[in-house]
XYZ file of C-alpha atoms in Angstrom:
659
model
C -41.979 0.161 29.251
C -38.680 0.066 29.513
C -37.030 -3.436 28.983
C -36.455 -5.451 31.579
C -35.239 -9.045 32.593
C -37.821 -10.359 34.978
C -40.353 -12.722 33.282
C -43.940 -13.343 33.552
C -45.198 -16.769 34.182
C -49.102 -17.036 33.272
C -50.792 -20.138 31.887
C -53.583 -19.015 28.840
C -55.585 -21.926 29.535
C -56.037 -21.011 33.621
C -56.224 -17.426 32.090
C -59.100 -18.439 30.414
C -61.323 -19.961 33.680
C -60.568 -16.832 34.966
C -61.615 -15.344 32.318
C -64.677 -17.487 32.062
C -65.456 -17.670 35.864
C -65.452 -13.626 36.040
C -67.695 -13.349 33.277
C -70.057 -15.963 35.015
C -70.134 -13.025 37.829
C -70.829 -9.767 36.001
C -73.506 -11.793 34.719
C -74.680 -12.776 38.044
C -74.073 -9.040 39.974
C -75.976 -8.353 36.527
C -79.042 -10.482 36.976
C -78.837 -9.229 41.321
C -79.485 -6.084 39.867
C -81.870 -5.983 37.740
C -83.753 -8.469 40.217
C -83.534 -6.380 43.486
C -83.620 -2.953 41.531
C -87.294 -4.348 40.300
C -88.121 -5.600 44.047
C -86.967 -2.676 45.312
C -88.541 0.266 42.878
C -92.098 -1.696 43.132
C -92.204 -0.427 47.409
C -90.983 3.162 45.975
C -87.065 2.054 47.270
C -83.934 2.812 45.360
C -80.443 2.690 46.881
C -76.926 3.603 45.675
C -75.744 0.294 46.787
C -77.540 -0.754 43.398
C -76.426 1.116 40.949
C -72.251 0.314 42.524
C -72.850 -3.111 41.860
C -74.392 -2.614 38.057
C -70.696 -0.630 37.605
C -68.579 -3.851 39.265
C -70.358 -6.185 37.050
C -70.021 -3.433 33.531
C -65.948 -3.690 35.015
C -65.424 -7.228 35.192
C -67.248 -7.724 31.654
C -64.507 -5.205 30.353
C -61.540 -7.570 32.406
C -62.848 -10.078 30.392
C -62.228 -8.871 26.717
C -58.684 -7.619 28.378
C -58.304 -11.422 29.650
C -59.386 -13.352 26.738
C -57.163 -10.888 24.522
C -53.753 -11.465 26.775
C -54.142 -15.239 26.437
C -54.143 -15.237 22.842
C -51.610 -12.968 22.887
C -49.522 -15.304 25.387
C -50.364 -18.247 23.263
C -49.488 -16.354 19.879
C -45.978 -15.260 21.521
C -45.585 -19.006 22.605
C -43.243 -21.666 21.127
C -46.228 -23.707 19.750
C -48.470 -20.454 19.250
C -47.931 -17.511 16.479
C -50.456 -15.215 14.433
C -53.875 -17.435 14.683
C -52.585 -20.148 16.378
C -55.752 -21.122 19.330
C -53.547 -23.211 21.586
C -54.624 -25.756 23.653
C -55.977 -25.580 27.200
C -53.854 -26.184 30.209
C -51.134 -26.212 28.062
C -48.557 -25.385 30.791
C -47.144 -22.144 32.198
C -45.724 -19.935 29.594
C -42.661 -17.532 30.915
C -42.418 -14.688 29.016
C -40.338 -11.240 29.909
C -42.340 -9.082 32.118
C -43.220 -6.495 28.998
C -47.284 -6.633 28.459
C -47.499 -3.596 27.897
C -45.072 -3.713 25.028
C -46.197 -6.902 23.968
C -49.545 -4.920 23.012
C -48.233 -2.651 21.773
C -46.486 -5.031 19.290
C -49.457 -6.690 18.516
C -51.678 -3.846 17.836
C -48.470 -2.550 15.324
C -48.426 -6.394 13.403
C -52.242 -6.594 13.150
C -52.049 -2.252 11.821
C -49.204 -3.768 9.101
C -50.337 -6.977 8.679
C -54.234 -6.963 8.605
C -54.591 -3.563 6.552
C -51.469 -1.712 5.747
C -50.037 -3.906 3.735
C -52.646 -5.698 2.279
C -55.385 -3.439 2.072
C -53.819 0.148 0.354
C -51.255 0.683 -2.807
C -49.768 3.436 -3.555
C -49.705 6.821 -2.950
C -52.037 5.588 -0.058
C -50.327 2.820 1.081
C -46.896 4.384 0.670
C -47.697 7.335 3.364
C -49.768 5.076 6.123
C -46.295 3.076 5.990
C -44.462 5.802 6.737
C -46.748 7.318 8.572
C -46.077 4.338 11.615
C -42.156 3.506 10.760
C -41.607 5.772 13.452
C -43.074 3.705 15.871
C -41.428 0.475 14.059
C -38.146 1.947 15.095
C -39.468 2.790 18.675
C -39.340 -0.716 18.851
C -35.594 -0.993 18.815
C -35.430 0.762 22.050
C -37.184 -2.602 23.337
C -35.663 -5.541 22.160
C -38.502 -8.183 23.283
C -41.220 -5.702 21.825
C -39.476 -5.801 18.955
C -39.294 -9.970 18.963
C -42.801 -9.597 19.222
C -43.766 -7.779 16.837
C -41.795 -10.562 14.068
C -43.243 -13.188 15.544
C -46.848 -11.745 15.496
C -46.203 -9.842 12.091
C -47.738 -12.687 9.110
C -44.706 -14.070 7.614
C -45.729 -13.287 3.865
C -46.052 -9.903 4.537
C -42.224 -9.453 6.298
C -40.904 -11.645 3.644
C -42.567 -9.306 0.580
C -42.174 -6.482 2.513
C -39.353 -4.636 1.017
C -40.491 -5.106 -2.497
C -43.791 -3.949 -0.874
C -42.592 -0.990 0.642
C -40.656 -0.131 -2.801
C -43.826 -0.501 -5.135
C -45.575 1.972 -3.583
C -42.988 4.396 -5.275
C -42.369 5.679 -1.950
C -39.906 8.614 -1.677
C -38.997 7.570 2.156
C -38.765 4.306 1.186
C -35.108 3.822 2.224
C -35.948 5.083 5.223
C -38.814 3.405 6.141
C -37.188 0.546 5.248
C -33.980 1.232 7.318
C -36.999 1.243 10.143
C -37.723 -3.070 9.808
C -34.565 -3.796 9.758
C -32.742 -1.866 12.946
C -36.050 -2.528 15.143
C -35.445 -6.539 13.468
C -31.711 -5.753 14.544
C -32.513 -5.326 17.994
C -34.576 -8.729 18.331
C -31.874 -10.314 16.940
C -29.251 -9.049 19.289
C -31.322 -9.313 22.543
C -31.647 -13.213 23.818
C -34.792 -15.270 22.687
C -37.149 -15.136 25.018
C -40.301 -14.560 23.398
C -40.617 -18.330 22.020
C -42.631 -17.224 18.526
C -39.693 -15.090 18.081
C -37.238 -18.084 17.708
C -39.159 -19.697 14.714
C -38.830 -16.251 12.521
C -35.077 -16.360 13.707
C -35.191 -20.101 12.493
C -37.015 -19.164 8.846
C -34.583 -16.102 8.340
C -31.618 -18.426 7.669
C -33.714 -20.969 5.850
C -32.978 -21.497 1.727
C -36.537 -20.295 0.369
C -37.250 -21.294 -3.432
C -37.998 -17.647 -5.332
C -34.970 -15.098 -5.251
C -37.474 -12.404 -4.386
C -38.413 -13.759 -0.783
C -34.980 -14.286 -0.805
C -34.057 -11.187 -1.876
C -36.352 -9.500 0.502
C -35.223 -11.111 3.929
C -31.400 -10.194 3.161
C -33.048 -6.360 2.153
C -34.174 -6.836 5.506
C -30.977 -8.386 7.467
C -28.469 -5.773 5.267
C -29.681 -2.749 7.990
C -30.497 -4.600 10.567
C -26.381 -5.314 12.255
C -27.653 -8.110 13.044
C -25.584 -11.082 14.936
C -22.304 -12.620 12.964
C -23.749 -15.895 13.214
C -26.905 -14.808 11.467
C -26.006 -12.772 9.293
C -23.453 -15.250 7.901
C -26.292 -17.833 8.156
C -28.279 -16.163 6.050
C -25.953 -14.929 3.642
C -25.570 -18.540 2.797
C -28.806 -20.306 3.322
C -30.565 -17.556 1.103
C -27.977 -17.182 -1.852
C -23.690 -18.256 -1.013
C -24.066 -21.987 -0.950
C -26.242 -22.629 -3.885
C -23.512 -19.923 -5.819
C -20.798 -21.781 -4.363
C -22.261 -24.951 -6.206
C -23.226 -23.449 -9.141
C -22.627 -20.151 -10.391
C -24.307 -20.326 -13.657
C -27.559 -18.990 -13.352
C -29.221 -15.998 -13.633
C -29.028 -14.386 -10.084
C -31.505 -11.482 -10.413
C -34.432 -10.770 -8.579
C -35.759 -8.182 -10.182
C -34.956 -4.310 -9.916
C -38.213 -2.987 -9.379
C -38.147 -3.478 -5.265
C -33.525 -2.167 -5.632
C -33.960 0.780 -7.105
C -36.044 2.751 -4.381
C -33.757 0.930 -1.318
C -30.760 1.624 -3.059
C -29.464 -1.955 -3.253
C -28.532 -4.298 -5.529
C -31.058 -6.651 -7.620
C -28.332 -9.297 -7.252
C -28.836 -11.917 -5.421
C -25.130 -12.534 -5.078
C -24.153 -8.638 -4.018
C -27.559 -8.914 -1.406
C -26.102 -11.980 -0.023
C -22.294 -9.872 0.232
C -23.690 -6.562 1.125
C -25.412 -8.868 4.268
C -21.895 -9.685 5.061
C -19.947 -6.400 5.461
C -19.054 -4.222 8.095
C -18.323 -7.745 9.996
C -14.880 -9.527 9.454
C -16.670 -12.142 12.065
C -19.445 -12.768 9.709
C -17.241 -13.398 7.063
C -15.042 -15.692 7.711
C -17.172 -17.735 9.288
C -19.439 -18.286 5.662
C -16.685 -18.015 3.523
C -15.143 -21.422 5.641
C -18.599 -22.591 4.882
C -20.067 -21.767 2.288
C -21.381 -24.624 0.109
C -21.516 -26.831 3.646
C -20.121 -30.082 3.310
C -20.151 -30.730 -0.306
C -18.352 -28.704 -1.369
C -14.783 -28.889 -2.040
C -13.388 -25.554 -2.782
C -10.576 -24.266 -0.722
C -11.755 -20.646 0.553
C -9.478 -18.902 -2.252
C -10.986 -20.967 -5.035
C -14.684 -18.832 -2.755
C -12.951 -15.891 -3.271
C -12.070 -16.771 -6.714
C -15.451 -17.296 -7.883
C -16.999 -13.950 -6.702
C -14.101 -11.749 -9.144
C -14.842 -14.191 -12.116
C -18.686 -13.790 -11.603
C -18.043 -10.498 -11.113
C -16.401 -9.946 -14.492
C -18.963 -11.845 -16.189
C -22.289 -10.183 -16.011
C -23.496 -7.357 -16.388
C -24.058 -6.733 -12.378
C -20.266 -7.025 -12.140
C -20.159 -3.890 -10.514
C -22.451 -4.403 -8.132
C -20.520 -7.633 -6.899
C -17.514 -6.263 -7.174
C -18.093 -3.349 -4.620
C -19.661 -5.579 -2.292
C -16.951 -7.685 -2.513
C -14.177 -5.699 -1.788
C -16.131 -3.998 0.879
C -16.476 -7.970 2.138
C -12.970 -8.885 1.989
C -11.799 -5.626 3.678
C -13.933 -6.571 6.764
C -12.880 -10.181 6.690
C -9.182 -8.325 6.910
C -10.597 -6.298 10.077
C -8.285 -3.264 8.102
C -10.282 -0.977 9.286
C -10.294 -2.111 12.857
C -6.848 -3.364 13.812
C -4.175 -1.279 14.059
C -1.475 -2.342 11.165
C 1.018 -5.307 12.349
C -1.241 -6.031 14.808
C -3.439 -8.383 13.521
C -5.359 -11.258 14.705
C -4.500 -14.669 12.801
C -7.644 -15.033 12.268
C -8.202 -11.602 10.001
C -4.552 -12.770 9.018
C -4.891 -15.709 7.169
C -8.254 -14.901 5.889
C -6.297 -11.566 4.094
C -3.502 -14.193 2.652
C -5.383 -15.770 1.012
C -7.340 -12.635 -0.764
C -4.340 -10.914 -1.659
C -2.958 -14.027 -3.438
C -6.495 -14.420 -5.247
C -7.152 -10.648 -5.758
C -3.031 -10.892 -7.175
C -3.988 -13.837 -9.675
C -5.856 -10.971 -11.895
C -3.397 -8.228 -10.745
C -4.656 -4.651 -12.950
C -7.675 -6.993 -14.350
C -9.364 -7.307 -10.916
C -13.256 -6.252 -10.971
C -12.868 -1.980 -10.787
C -15.068 -1.637 -8.439
C -12.826 -3.892 -6.199
C -10.097 -1.866 -6.601
C -10.625 0.912 -3.647
C -10.492 -2.054 -1.743
C -7.823 -3.481 -2.195
C -6.284 0.376 -1.042
C -7.464 0.398 1.844
C -6.746 -3.333 2.643
C -3.259 -2.231 1.581
C -2.952 0.578 4.222
C -3.567 -1.947 7.070
C -1.170 -4.764 5.644
C 2.123 -2.128 5.526
C 4.071 -4.335 7.320
C 3.482 -7.491 5.411
C 3.292 -5.594 2.348
C 6.647 -4.141 3.540
C 8.349 -7.666 4.378
C 7.312 -8.855 1.454
C 9.033 -6.615 -1.141
C 12.720 -8.059 0.394
C 15.025 -9.199 -1.544
C 17.323 -9.289 1.407
C 16.454 -12.962 2.951
C 14.603 -15.646 1.848
C 14.447 -14.513 -1.602
C 12.436 -17.506 -3.545
C 10.334 -17.499 -0.097
C 7.124 -19.405 -0.582
C 3.637 -16.900 0.756
C 2.590 -18.323 3.603
C 1.852 -17.219 7.849
C 5.260 -19.182 9.153
C 8.580 -17.276 9.439
C 10.676 -17.798 6.430
C 13.770 -19.549 7.009
C 17.380 -17.599 7.739
C 14.325 -14.471 7.885
C 16.118 -11.592 9.669
C 13.523 -9.436 11.897
C 13.150 -6.204 11.571
C 12.568 -3.830 14.970
C 9.346 -1.871 14.745
C 8.087 -4.765 11.531
C 5.586 -7.387 12.910
C 3.896 -9.273 9.869
C 1.250 -11.375 10.564
C 2.443 -13.304 7.637
C 5.169 -13.512 4.814
C 4.359 -12.565 1.054
C 6.977 -13.812 -1.809
C 7.922 -10.894 -3.575
C 6.173 -11.969 -6.666
C 2.936 -12.301 -4.713
C 3.652 -8.314 -3.214
C 4.071 -6.939 -6.978
C 0.849 -8.791 -7.997
C -0.977 -7.778 -5.259
C -0.069 -4.154 -5.482
C -1.310 -4.080 -9.452
C -4.679 -4.408 -8.332
C -4.554 -0.640 -7.536
C -1.664 0.610 -8.475
C -3.720 2.703 -11.708
C -5.806 4.466 -9.236
C -4.755 7.722 -8.179
C -6.235 9.038 -4.869
C -5.428 4.626 -3.801
C -2.143 5.225 -4.863
C -1.871 8.417 -2.885
C -3.742 7.107 0.394
C -1.363 4.561 0.258
C 1.866 6.315 -0.174
C 0.770 8.312 2.590
C 0.411 4.492 4.460
C 3.840 4.116 3.558
C 5.230 7.158 4.501
C 4.441 7.343 8.200
C 5.767 3.597 8.532
C 8.917 3.739 6.926
C 9.203 7.511 9.168
C 8.156 5.852 12.261
C 10.356 2.112 11.530
C 13.592 4.519 10.692
C 13.167 6.485 13.874
C 12.765 3.243 16.066
C 15.515 1.773 14.149
C 17.621 5.062 14.921
C 17.246 5.099 18.030
C 17.847 1.329 18.990
C 21.133 1.316 16.951
C 22.314 4.451 19.128
C 22.500 1.725 22.162
C 24.521 -0.616 20.448
C 26.244 -2.241 18.227
C 23.958 -3.203 15.428
C 23.374 -1.481 11.980
C 19.088 -2.050 12.192
C 18.606 1.556 10.395
C 20.513 0.331 7.221
C 18.829 -2.895 7.363
C 15.153 -1.212 7.441
C 16.867 1.016 5.045
C 17.218 -2.124 2.075
C 13.374 -3.060 2.990
C 11.821 0.794 1.790
C 14.244 0.839 -0.827
C 13.066 -3.257 -2.244
C 9.485 -1.879 -1.590
C 10.348 1.739 -3.531
C 12.377 -0.788 -6.077
C 9.349 -3.305 -6.568
C 6.523 -0.220 -6.401
C 8.166 0.827 -9.362
C 8.634 -1.999 -11.337
C 4.455 -2.664 -10.782
C 3.586 0.516 -11.778
C 5.845 0.375 -14.805
C 4.286 -3.388 -16.136
C 0.818 -1.110 -15.293
C 0.726 1.987 -16.531
C 4.119 1.832 -18.874
C 7.519 3.624 -18.028
C 6.828 6.955 -19.746
C 3.530 7.108 -18.026
C 4.382 6.003 -14.325
C 7.579 8.382 -14.994
C 5.491 10.730 -15.280
C 3.055 10.264 -12.459
C 6.098 10.594 -10.402
C 7.515 13.592 -11.806
C 4.129 14.665 -11.310
C 3.880 13.981 -7.971
C 7.417 14.685 -7.130
C 6.757 18.145 -8.233
C 3.600 18.891 -6.411
C 4.750 17.254 -3.598
C 8.428 18.285 -2.986
C 10.343 20.373 -5.706
C 7.874 22.741 -5.965
C 7.853 23.495 -1.961
C 11.785 24.369 -3.134
C 9.858 27.580 -5.091
C 7.312 28.607 -2.811
C 4.638 25.968 -3.942
C 3.454 24.396 -0.884
C 3.564 25.942 2.743
C 5.847 24.346 5.563
C 3.405 21.310 6.795
C 2.070 20.607 10.266
C 2.579 19.066 12.154
C 6.369 19.167 10.788
C 6.677 15.028 11.654
C 4.193 14.242 8.772
C 5.664 16.742 6.178
C 8.828 14.632 7.240
C 7.596 11.523 6.582
C 5.899 12.677 3.001
C 8.716 14.527 1.853
C 10.943 11.383 2.648
C 9.031 9.097 1.137
C 8.266 10.820 -2.252
C 12.697 11.793 -2.095
C 12.702 7.728 -1.663
C 10.516 6.811 -5.227
C 12.286 9.903 -7.018
C 15.393 8.960 -6.535
C 14.636 5.374 -7.500
C 13.735 6.581 -10.838
C 17.218 8.463 -11.303
C 18.448 5.649 -10.510
C 17.265 2.594 -12.197
C 18.422 3.991 -15.752
C 19.700 7.074 -17.572
C 16.530 7.508 -19.721
C 14.607 7.099 -17.382
C 16.320 9.437 -14.632
C 16.566 11.812 -17.656
C 13.402 11.895 -18.775
C 12.380 12.093 -14.972
C 14.768 15.367 -13.318
C 13.928 17.017 -17.478
C 9.808 16.874 -16.259
C 10.797 18.060 -12.650
C 12.887 21.409 -14.048
C 10.240 22.153 -16.673
C 8.191 22.458 -13.655
C 10.018 24.302 -11.689
C 13.027 25.737 -13.279
C 15.635 24.232 -10.858
C 17.022 20.654 -11.015
C 16.132 18.297 -7.578
C 18.909 17.476 -6.625
C 17.630 13.804 -5.034
C 20.614 12.497 -3.739
C 21.453 14.985 -1.243
C 17.187 15.226 -0.379
C 18.158 11.583 0.743
C 20.783 12.053 3.025
C 19.602 15.301 4.854
C 16.367 13.158 5.349
C 18.864 9.729 6.912
C 20.502 12.312 9.389
C 17.333 14.047 10.244
C 15.742 10.799 11.086
C 19.685 9.186 13.215
C 20.063 12.321 14.996
C 15.899 12.452 15.538
C 16.583 8.858 17.368
C 19.403 9.814 19.277
C 22.435 8.576 17.215
C 25.515 9.398 18.739
C 26.736 13.065 17.127
C 28.783 15.993 17.245
C 26.735 18.981 18.339
C 24.922 20.808 16.589
C 26.058 24.213 15.377
C 23.328 26.654 15.830
C 22.613 27.351 12.439
C 21.232 23.772 11.872
C 18.881 24.042 15.427
C 15.156 24.528 14.598
C 13.907 27.197 16.902
C 9.996 25.515 16.660
C 11.203 22.108 17.473
C 15.393 22.607 19.505
C 16.054 19.990 17.200
C 17.979 19.450 13.774
C 16.637 21.364 11.308
C 14.633 19.831 8.404
C 15.165 19.833 5.082
C 12.064 22.315 4.648
C 12.744 24.917 7.842
C 16.425 25.346 5.623
C 14.587 26.421 2.791
C 12.291 28.277 4.623
C 14.729 30.260 6.403
C 16.653 31.093 3.387
C 13.528 32.792 1.600
C 12.738 34.226 4.527
C 16.721 36.003 4.505
C 16.204 36.550 0.609
C 16.792 40.027 -0.684
C 16.597 41.360 -3.310
C 21.195 41.099 -3.327
C 21.169 37.682 -2.342
C 18.839 35.368 -3.771
C 17.878 32.762 -1.869
C 19.291 29.305 -3.287
C 22.489 31.200 -2.375
C 21.479 31.668 1.362
C 19.766 27.944 1.270
C 23.541 26.395 -0.256
C 25.432 28.517 2.632
C 23.379 26.898 4.969
C 23.727 23.223 3.963
C 27.302 23.295 3.206
C 26.967 24.303 7.482
C 24.805 20.918 7.339
C 27.413 18.506 4.951
C 30.112 20.531 7.096
C 28.684 18.480 10.542
C 27.845 15.529 8.327
C 31.186 14.870 7.658
C 32.464 15.648 11.176
C 30.797 12.871 12.761
C 32.738 9.760 10.326
C 30.455 7.005 11.688
C 26.852 9.089 11.215
C 28.432 10.046 7.781
C 29.271 7.036 6.679
C 25.383 5.439 8.646
C 23.614 8.145 6.145
C 26.080 7.034 2.946
C 24.670 3.903 3.412
C 21.440 3.606 3.942
C 21.130 6.268 1.194
C 22.722 3.766 -1.511
C 20.195 0.910 0.234
C 17.072 2.860 -0.796
C 17.986 3.460 -4.189
C 19.323 0.091 -5.585
C 17.112 -1.259 -8.587
C 18.596 -4.763 -6.968
C 14.990 -5.948 -5.786
C 13.448 -4.690 -9.654
C 15.667 -6.870 -11.297
C 15.322 -9.654 -9.578
C 11.674 -9.335 -9.352
C 12.004 -9.423 -13.170
C 12.818 -12.934 -12.823
C 10.794 -14.122 -10.066
C 7.722 -12.656 -12.581
């Protein structure tokens, strides 16, 4: 039966009276049939009416059974009822959704599991029976009130043992079968509580229990339920996290028998965190309230407690992995857009970044990927945090620092100090794929922000383009120093040289095709060049090492200074900055705008012949480009100034004093 919002009101006591009355009537009809049938038979008289009277009596008895069954079901679903409750005559009207057919289906399933499968069988047979009816359990999710009735009627002991019982059977479908129960439970929890007895189930799930195994089972059932935020937070806290916050130094393992078949961690702390994953509101609520009124730890100290624990115990990988994903949820890293984070998520993330940064490269390994996810989402905050041009001695906080100069298109929700920025970058700087994805986010942000600044500068006398260039120069410099601190100067230079060769310089020799769309190519290569130029200008030793490694791989020395100038010129012209008309040789046939550097390379290769190398043709094309820039004095100065500000090592040197 499809779910409905309509109610039916039933008085179990009155229904019992009705059943008794109906039974009495059926008995009287039966007696009448027997008496008159005998008398009429004595005279050889028969009549179909007597048979009809007998049928009516039989029907009445079946209805009596149905009425008694429904009365018992209604009593069990009442707030004062439950499995095995007798109820009281005259208890009054019980209001329930008009879902009697659904309730009866749920009751049959609850009896099948609670009175038979879960208590009378074991091993392969039990596994087969559980799986046989798992589809019916999953279907309950389509009727949340029937799902609520199922869990209200299932004995609490059976519910609290469900995950470990399923696992103990050795079933190959254990994870799938538990997911069916979780799905049904989640549907019931998300719906309004219209079945009174389910209120007790909901209440039980968020209460502390004595045994770790029961707590683990409840958390395992909730893990895949997609329960409401309030239920997740309350359950995680009550079943483990409040106690952990007060007394972390105890054995939190709940055993491995139930965890392995379900792919869940045996550590109770990790399970508590797992219930919070994917729900930012639940995460923030849990960390705000964790430990109760008696705990004096602030949010940052609570976060640190989990990371300390993860580093101390054998199950630390599970804890760190879950903690990282919980931090992703609390920060809304994947649900809110960069530069548009809500105050609640931002405040949570500020605390998290400072705590994670205090561990730096020593952050538990399994949490590092999540730090990269958060970093991409909070690129506005990290780019602003690297700035040294304003309020260099600022402390991290939610308020705008004194003497701060906001930049267009850069909208941080909080303000990091350069030191906290560097320390947070250290949490993932050694992870190649994470760094690659972070650099891609920086590249696109840099491109879009500089392009926006160029458009604004084209409309007035402001110099947002140069100021924004300074910010990205500072970010690149801070990132370079951070990488050196973690990886060492030699490895950092080698890694950057290798990436530059792969992503930029190799293109000159045909190693990479022209990216599509062009904007992504320009963004990626622009940031690669900026980072490479930072190395080349940092010190002669590193510059020589970098250029030697690039040259060894490409047989050509990359002219980084010119590459960066061309990048600046492309962004300024794309933004509409005033300039002379482009010579025909500089106009892209693809976009109708100024060619990218990579388009010049592609054209040169296409035009190359046996008698004339593509490098010579490229130089001729770039000479036209240089002449055009020189003919635009204001544009040329802006290009030069912006290029130089992105390659300063001032930020790195100042950061040494901060750290």
